[in-house]
Amino acid sequence: MCNMQKQIRLKNRPLGTPTHEDFQIVEAPIEKPSKGEILIRTVYISVDPYLRGRMNDVKSYIPPFGLNEVISSGVIGQVVESQSALFAKGDVVLGILGWQEYSIAKETSIRKIDQNLAPASAFLSVLGMTGLTAYFGLLDIGKPKEGETVVVSGAAGAVGSIVGQIAKIKGARVVGIAGSDEKVKFIIDELGFDAAINYNTQDVGTALQETCPNGIDVYFENVGGQISDSIFPLLNNFARIPVCGAISSYNNEKADIGPRVQAYLIKTSSLMQGFTVGNYSSRFGEGAKELGSWLKEGKLKYEETLTEGFDHTIDAFLDLFKGANLGKSLIKVAEIE
Amino acid sequence: MCNMQKQIRLKNRPLGTPTHEDFQIVEAPIEKPSKGEILIRTVYISVDPYLRGRMNDVKSYIPPFGLNEVISSGVIGQVVESQSALFAKGDVVLGILGWQEYSIAKETSIRKIDQNLAPASAFLSVLGMTGLTAYFGLLDIGKPKEGETVVVSGAAGAVGSIVGQIAKIKGARVVGIAGSDEKVKFIIDELGFDAAINYNTQDVGTALQETCPNGIDVYFENVGGQISDSIFPLLNNFARIPVCGAISSYNNEKADIGPRVQAYLIKTSSLMQGFTVGNYSSRFGEGAKELGSWLKEGKLKYEETLTEGFDHTIDAFLDLFKGANLGKSLIKVAEIE
């Protein structure tokens, strides 16, 4: 192990769609852990659409990245050197860590994962933040009942693919909206959705009328924009809309304009509730346990789009906004040894 | 009593803002009550913005009025002739009845009111649907906590004026948005709101920043449109928006377009919930009891804009969309004898 490593820092606040020019890859020394700290070799990096919001200098539920700050997100890594009694060399751990090849973490900020439950990468997807986002957003806000119609956008993505499967477990009829025929085939054939719509080749409003003859009871919102606009006229009374993401608007430079929703909500007594998974942190154990059981019973499948090599981290992040990923997008930086 | 009376029927489905031409006043015979029915002389008629929606031929929470159908709304009347053991001549009753001088009602569709509690007209305002709308929307969805900031639009109107006062009773700081200096003065001086904004003379966004230095925790939505657009950037985390009305859009012929709300809801984990008072029908007794107590204790004031004479019913309805009314708009058709 040489004592230098690569890091990805935010160079500019992106205007509109981010580009490679907004980031810089720099060489930096690998530091030594102090007492209570652990040196971790990065194995998997999670790239997520919500990180785009942190690149703007605006108040939100997490503070923005500073200029020249190392980007950070969910990371699985392996302990190289430990100055903590809680971790030993070789432990595989999870934390919010930098986009870099090696990180120093406080012992209180990471946790060990149990590879007997699932492969390590699953702790960044179905058993991690994206699985928990799907779980709590759908069950705590969406509350699907047997026989109801659940529509999910971003249906082949990290969160949407889990949302639809949980809705099926709960006995709902599930319609997914995604951006390619490959994704449509995937969510029907592999994940068991009842129907799917390709928003790039179909008129979403017409396709929703055809696939949701009994209206829409739950709409799990991942994308915003015109796709969501088509949902509101089809809401049933007392419909629920967990608002998880609005990826279509994240790179907008101008205001994101569309039909106002108030009249639709009044007519149907429907609910829209924004959320982030952090709201449920006190219940993560409960969620992870149930997701783990479903996984073990074969009721829940998960897909990963794995990009090999640290140098492709930015590519994979930029690809999220092109809808290139199927399931969770992860960077594989190194092997677990 | 002659045996003919006047009725107001829907002549055309209004396109955009309704006009006198959309209604016709016709002469019709006063019918005789059958067994189990009551003949009622109309005393007060309630005119309400939501009736505009019923004039369109679209599915909503109440079926639309038919063409040539007598318009109906909340009415206080007095029993002229009873074929029911439950009602006697002279009883003052409340029901959803026609815009006409005399109505026949089934004994199960009306109820007596107790004028010892409040003047009869109050049962169409603070102790009636508008008071209950304010009560359940604010307390069940808005859930204002002591010290929080509550903003209400349509603040000098039938619902808004009650919403603000209940929020004050619950210890919140209350900012009202209304359309004239007279209304602004009224809600501050008479109703005790902490601040008020005249949307016709002030920039609402700027005025909200000034009057809500700690952000907005509850926004009670009565109007929709650009006024509401100004609210979203100021929402605090876990803000609640009871969506009661969107009067600014009721007469729109084109789609009602504005900034999409998803990103704001996600950033703040805020909730928007459409509702109609009918959702709470099983709890009307509870609401009416508490509203009655507050009224008796002098904690709750109510204002009425009373229009004299059945022939001015349509004028008063059209005036709602000009914001002409202070508090509840009622037609006084006759005296209680």
GROMACS .gro file of N, CA and C in nm, chain A residues 58-61 219 221 224-226 228-229 232 235-239 243-246 248-250 252 255-263 265-276 279, chain B residues 58-61 219 221 224-226 228-229 232 235-239 243-246 248-250 252 255-263 265-276 279:
model
  282
   58VAL      N    1  -2.794   2.537  -0.112
   58VAL     CA    2  -2.925   2.571  -0.055
   58VAL      C    3  -2.952   2.485   0.066
   59LYS      N    4  -3.029   2.543   0.155
   59LYS     CA    5  -3.073   2.474   0.277
   59LYS      C    6  -3.160   2.355   0.238
   60SER      N    7  -3.132   2.241   0.294
   60SER     CA    8  -3.218   2.125   0.271
   60SER      C    9  -3.206   2.037   0.394
   61TYR      N   10  -3.249   1.912   0.382
   61TYR     CA   11  -3.246   1.826   0.500
   61TYR      C   12  -3.106   1.780   0.537
  219TYR      N   13  -4.945   0.647  -0.516
  219TYR     CA   14  -4.844   0.680  -0.617
  219TYR      C   15  -4.713   0.708  -0.543
  221GLU      N   16  -4.373   0.853  -0.555
  221GLU     CA   17  -4.314   0.956  -0.642
  221GLU      C   18  -4.162   0.955  -0.633
  224GLY      N   19  -4.110   1.319  -1.030
  224GLY     CA   20  -4.167   1.452  -1.052
  224GLY      C   21  -4.195   1.478  -1.199
  225GLY      N   22  -4.214   1.604  -1.233
  225GLY     CA   23  -4.229   1.644  -1.373
  225GLY      C   24  -4.356   1.592  -1.439
  226GLN      N   25  -4.350   1.585  -1.572
  226GLN     CA   26  -4.471   1.552  -1.650
  226GLN      C   27  -4.526   1.413  -1.621
  228SER      N   28  -4.547   1.267  -1.330
  228SER     CA   29  -4.636   1.279  -1.214
  228SER      C   30  -4.762   1.356  -1.248
  229ASP      N   31  -4.748   1.457  -1.335
  229ASP     CA   32  -4.867   1.535  -1.372
  229ASP      C   33  -4.979   1.443  -1.420
  232PHE      N   34  -5.226   1.271  -1.125
  232PHE     CA   35  -5.327   1.339  -1.041
  232PHE      C   36  -5.471   1.322  -1.089
  235LEU      N   37  -5.632   0.988  -0.950
  235LEU     CA   38  -5.629   0.951  -0.808
  235LEU      C   39  -5.768   0.910  -0.759
  236ASN      N   40  -5.774   0.806  -0.681
  236ASN     CA   41  -5.898   0.768  -0.613
  236ASN      C   42  -5.915   0.850  -0.485
  237ASN      N   43  -6.033   0.845  -0.428
  237ASN     CA   44  -6.055   0.912  -0.299
  237ASN      C   45  -5.957   0.856  -0.196
  238PHE      N   46  -5.905   0.944  -0.115
  238PHE     CA   47  -5.812   0.908  -0.007
  238PHE      C   48  -5.686   0.840  -0.058
  239ALA      N   49  -5.640   0.883  -0.177
  239ALA     CA   50  -5.513   0.831  -0.229
  239ALA      C   51  -5.396   0.888  -0.148
  243VAL      N   52  -4.375   1.121  -0.133
  243VAL     CA   53  -4.291   1.197  -0.226
  243VAL      C   54  -4.146   1.176  -0.185
  244CYS      N   55  -4.080   1.090  -0.259
  244CYS     CA   56  -3.946   1.044  -0.224
  244CYS      C   57  -3.840   1.117  -0.304
  245GLY      N   58  -3.867   1.139  -0.432
  245GLY     CA   59  -3.769   1.203  -0.519
  245GLY      C   60  -3.837   1.272  -0.634
  246ALA      N   61  -3.761   1.359  -0.701
  246ALA     CA   62  -3.814   1.432  -0.817
  246ALA      C   63  -3.697   1.449  -0.913
  248SER      N   64  -3.643   1.428  -1.212
  248SER     CA   65  -3.657   1.505  -1.337
  248SER      C   66  -3.626   1.652  -1.315
  249SER      N   67  -3.635   1.699  -1.191
  249SER     CA   68  -3.616   1.843  -1.167
  249SER      C   69  -3.482   1.877  -1.105
  250TYR      N   70  -3.403   1.776  -1.069
  250TYR     CA   71  -3.281   1.805  -0.992
  250TYR      C   72  -3.182   1.892  -1.068
  252ASN      N   73  -3.274   2.109  -1.308
  252ASN     CA   74  -3.340   2.226  -1.367
  252ASN      C   75  -3.271   2.355  -1.327
  255ALA      N   76  -3.739   2.744  -1.288
  255ALA     CA   77  -3.844   2.689  -1.204
  255ALA      C   78  -3.910   2.572  -1.277
  256ASP      N   79  -3.949   2.474  -1.199
  256ASP     CA   80  -4.011   2.352  -1.251
  256ASP      C   81  -4.163   2.375  -1.249
  257ILE      N   82  -4.220   2.396  -1.368
  257ILE     CA   83  -4.359   2.442  -1.379
  257ILE      C   84  -4.450   2.330  -1.428
  258GLY      N   85  -4.567   2.319  -1.370
  258GLY     CA   86  -4.666   2.220  -1.414
  258GLY      C   87  -4.800   2.250  -1.353
  259PRO      N   88  -4.898   2.163  -1.377
  259PRO     CA   89  -5.031   2.187  -1.321
  259PRO      C   90  -5.027   2.189  -1.168
  260ARG      N   91  -5.091   2.287  -1.108
  260ARG     CA   92  -5.098   2.290  -0.962
  260ARG      C   93  -5.185   2.173  -0.912
  261VAL      N   94  -5.151   2.121  -0.797
  261VAL     CA   95  -5.212   1.996  -0.751
  261VAL      C   96  -5.328   2.016  -0.653
  262GLN      N   97  -5.345   2.138  -0.603
  262GLN     CA   98  -5.443   2.159  -0.495
  262GLN      C   99  -5.582   2.105  -0.529
  263ALA      N  100  -5.634   2.141  -0.647
  263ALA     CA  101  -5.771   2.102  -0.679
  263ALA      C  102  -5.786   1.950  -0.683
  265LEU      N  103  -5.610   1.735  -0.506
  265LEU     CA  104  -5.605   1.684  -0.368
  265LEU      C  105  -5.738   1.706  -0.298
  266ILE      N  106  -5.800   1.821  -0.322
  266ILE     CA  107  -5.929   1.850  -0.257
  266ILE      C  108  -6.037   1.752  -0.306
  267LYS      N  109  -6.045   1.738  -0.439
  267LYS     CA  110  -6.150   1.653  -0.498
  267LYS      C  111  -6.148   1.512  -0.444
  268THR      N  112  -6.029   1.463  -0.412
  268THR     CA  113  -6.015   1.322  -0.375
  268THR      C  114  -5.971   1.303  -0.230
  269SER      N  115  -5.960   1.412  -0.154
  269SER     CA  116  -5.908   1.401  -0.017
  269SER      C  117  -5.777   1.323  -0.014
  270SER      N  118  -5.690   1.353  -0.109
  270SER     CA  119  -5.564   1.279  -0.117
  270SER      C  120  -5.452   1.348  -0.039
  271LEU      N  121  -5.352   1.269  -0.008
  271LEU     CA  122  -5.239   1.313   0.073
  271LEU      C  123  -5.109   1.304  -0.005
  272MET      N  124  -5.028   1.408   0.004
  272MET     CA  125  -4.889   1.403  -0.046
  272MET      C  126  -4.799   1.427   0.073
  273GLN      N  127  -4.699   1.342   0.090
  273GLN     CA  128  -4.610   1.358   0.206
  273GLN      C  129  -4.466   1.341   0.161
  274GLY      N  130  -4.390   1.449   0.169
  274GLY     CA  131  -4.247   1.440   0.143
  274GLY      C  132  -4.179   1.369   0.259
  275PHE      N  133  -4.071   1.299   0.228
  275PHE     CA  134  -3.999   1.232   0.339
  275PHE      C  135  -3.856   1.205   0.296
  276THR      N  136  -3.773   1.182   0.394
  276THR     CA  137  -3.640   1.126   0.368
  276THR      C  138  -3.622   1.013   0.467
  279ASN      N  139  -3.587   1.032   0.853
  279ASN     CA  140  -3.699   1.052   0.946
  279ASN      C  141  -3.730   0.926   1.025
  395VAL      N  142  -6.810   1.722  -1.380
  395VAL     CA  143  -6.695   1.635  -1.353
  395VAL      C  144  -6.715   1.562  -1.221
  396LYS      N  145  -6.655   1.445  -1.215
  396LYS     CA  146  -6.657   1.362  -1.095
  396LYS      C  147  -6.585   1.436  -0.982
  397SER      N  148  -6.646   1.444  -0.868
  397SER     CA  149  -6.578   1.502  -0.752
  397SER      C  150  -6.637   1.436  -0.629
  398TYR      N  151  -6.614   1.495  -0.512
  398TYR     CA  152  -6.661   1.431  -0.390
  398TYR      C  153  -6.812   1.442  -0.373
  556TYR      N  154  -4.974   2.576   0.681
  556TYR     CA  155  -5.038   2.666   0.584
  556TYR      C  156  -5.177   2.610   0.556
  558GLU      N  157  -5.473   2.611   0.335
  558GLU     CA  158  -5.489   2.650   0.194
  558GLU      C  159  -5.636   2.669   0.158
  561GLY      N  160  -5.520   2.859  -0.336
  561GLY     CA  161  -5.438   2.808  -0.446
  561GLY      C  162  -5.368   2.922  -0.520
  562GLY      N  163  -5.319   2.891  -0.639
  562GLY     CA  164  -5.261   2.993  -0.726
  562GLY      C  165  -5.132   3.053  -0.673
  563GLN      N  166  -5.103   3.174  -0.722
  563GLN     CA  167  -4.974   3.237  -0.692
  563GLN      C  168  -4.953   3.266  -0.544
  565SER      N  169  -5.035   3.076  -0.294
  565SER     CA  170  -4.978   2.953  -0.235
  565SER      C  171  -4.837   2.927  -0.283
  566ASP      N  172  -4.810   2.959  -0.409
  566ASP     CA  173  -4.675   2.936  -0.462
  566ASP      C  174  -4.570   3.000  -0.370
  569PHE      N  175  -4.442   2.779  -0.035
  569PHE     CA  176  -4.358   2.659  -0.034
  569PHE      C  177  -4.211   2.684   0.000
  572LEU      N  178  -4.150   2.687   0.390
  572LEU     CA  179  -4.196   2.579   0.479
  572LEU      C  180  -4.083   2.532   0.571
  573ASN      N  181  -4.116   2.510   0.696
  573ASN     CA  182  -4.023   2.447   0.789
  573ASN      C  183  -4.029   2.296   0.773
  574ASN      N  184  -3.931   2.228   0.831
  574ASN     CA  185  -3.935   2.083   0.830
  574ASN      C  186  -4.064   2.033   0.896
  575PHE      N  187  -4.121   1.930   0.836
  575PHE     CA  188  -4.243   1.867   0.887
  575PHE      C  189  -4.361   1.964   0.893
  576ALA      N  190  -4.366   2.056   0.796
  576ALA     CA  191  -4.481   2.147   0.787
  576ALA      C  192  -4.604   2.069   0.738
  580VAL      N  193  -5.539   2.119   0.271
  580VAL     CA  194  -5.580   2.180   0.144
  580VAL      C  195  -5.733   2.177   0.140
  581CYS      N  196  -5.789   2.292   0.169
  581CYS     CA  197  -5.934   2.305   0.188
  581CYS      C  198  -6.000   2.359   0.062
  582GLY      N  199  -5.938   2.459   0.000
  582GLY     CA  200  -5.998   2.522  -0.117
  582GLY      C  201  -5.891   2.579  -0.206
  583ALA      N  202  -5.932   2.611  -0.330
  583ALA     CA  203  -5.840   2.670  -0.426
  583ALA      C  204  -5.921   2.767  -0.511
  585SER      N  205  -5.897   3.048  -0.626
  585SER     CA  206  -5.838   3.119  -0.740
  585SER      C  207  -5.848   3.040  -0.869
  586SER      N  208  -5.863   2.908  -0.858
  586SER     CA  209  -5.865   2.824  -0.979
  586SER      C  210  -6.004   2.778  -1.019
  587TYR      N  211  -6.105   2.805  -0.938
  587TYR     CA  212  -6.236   2.744  -0.964
  587TYR      C  213  -6.295   2.789  -1.097
  589ASN      N  214  -6.108   2.886  -1.360
  589ASN     CA  215  -6.010   2.875  -1.470
  589ASN      C  216  -6.065   2.791  -1.583
  592ALA      N  217  -5.568   2.501  -1.785
  592ALA     CA  218  -5.501   2.435  -1.674
  592ALA      C  219  -5.438   2.541  -1.583
  593ASP      N  220  -5.436   2.510  -1.455
  593ASP     CA  221  -5.383   2.601  -1.354
  593ASP      C  222  -5.235   2.564  -1.334
  594ILE      N  223  -5.147   2.649  -1.384
  594ILE     CA  224  -5.004   2.614  -1.392
  594ILE      C  225  -4.922   2.693  -1.290
  595GLY      N  226  -4.829   2.627  -1.225
  595GLY     CA  227  -4.740   2.695  -1.130
  595GLY      C  228  -4.623   2.605  -1.096
  596PRO      N  229  -4.537   2.651  -1.005
  596PRO     CA  230  -4.422   2.568  -0.968
  596PRO      C  231  -4.467   2.434  -0.909
  597ARG      N  232  -4.406   2.326  -0.954
  597ARG     CA  233  -4.439   2.196  -0.895
  597ARG      C  234  -4.390   2.192  -0.750
  598VAL      N  235  -4.461   2.119  -0.667
  598VAL     CA  236  -4.435   2.125  -0.523
  598VAL      C  237  -4.348   2.011  -0.471
  599GLN      N  238  -4.324   1.909  -0.553
  599GLN     CA  239  -4.257   1.789  -0.501
  599GLN      C  240  -4.125   1.820  -0.430
  600ALA      N  241  -4.039   1.899  -0.495
  600ALA     CA  242  -3.906   1.923  -0.438
  600ALA      C  243  -3.916   1.992  -0.301
  602LEU      N  244  -4.166   1.963  -0.089
  602LEU     CA  245  -4.216   1.866   0.009
  602LEU      C  246  -4.104   1.772   0.054
  603ILE      N  247  -4.019   1.730  -0.040
  603ILE     CA  248  -3.909   1.640  -0.004
  603ILE      C  249  -3.811   1.710   0.089
  604LYS      N  250  -3.769   1.831   0.049
  604LYS     CA  251  -3.668   1.904   0.128
  604LYS      C  252  -3.708   1.921   0.273
  605THR      N  253  -3.837   1.935   0.297
  605THR     CA  254  -3.884   1.969   0.432
  605THR      C  255  -3.966   1.858   0.495
  606SER      N  256  -3.979   1.744   0.428
  606SER     CA  257  -4.067   1.637   0.477
  606SER      C  258  -4.205   1.691   0.513
  607SER      N  259  -4.257   1.776   0.425
  607SER     CA  260  -4.387   1.837   0.453
  607SER      C  261  -4.502   1.756   0.394
  608LEU      N  262  -4.618   1.780   0.451
  608LEU     CA  263  -4.740   1.708   0.414
  608LEU      C  264  -4.844   1.803   0.356
  609MET      N  265  -4.908   1.762   0.248
  609MET     CA  266  -5.027   1.831   0.194
  609MET      C  267  -5.140   1.730   0.198
  610GLN      N  268  -5.253   1.770   0.253
  610GLN     CA  269  -5.366   1.676   0.262
  610GLN      C  270  -5.493   1.747   0.220
  611GLY      N  271  -5.550   1.703   0.108
  611GLY     CA  272  -5.680   1.755   0.070
  611GLY      C  273  -5.788   1.697   0.159
  612PHE      N  274  -5.894   1.773   0.180
  612PHE     CA  275  -6.003   1.718   0.263
  612PHE      C  276  -6.131   1.792   0.233
  613THR      N  277  -6.241   1.730   0.270
  613THR     CA  278  -6.369   1.800   0.273
  613THR      C  279  -6.431   1.767   0.407
  616ASN      N  280  -6.565   1.426   0.536
  616ASN     CA  281  -6.479   1.318   0.587
  616ASN      C  282  -6.491   1.300   0.737
   0.00000   0.00000   0.00000
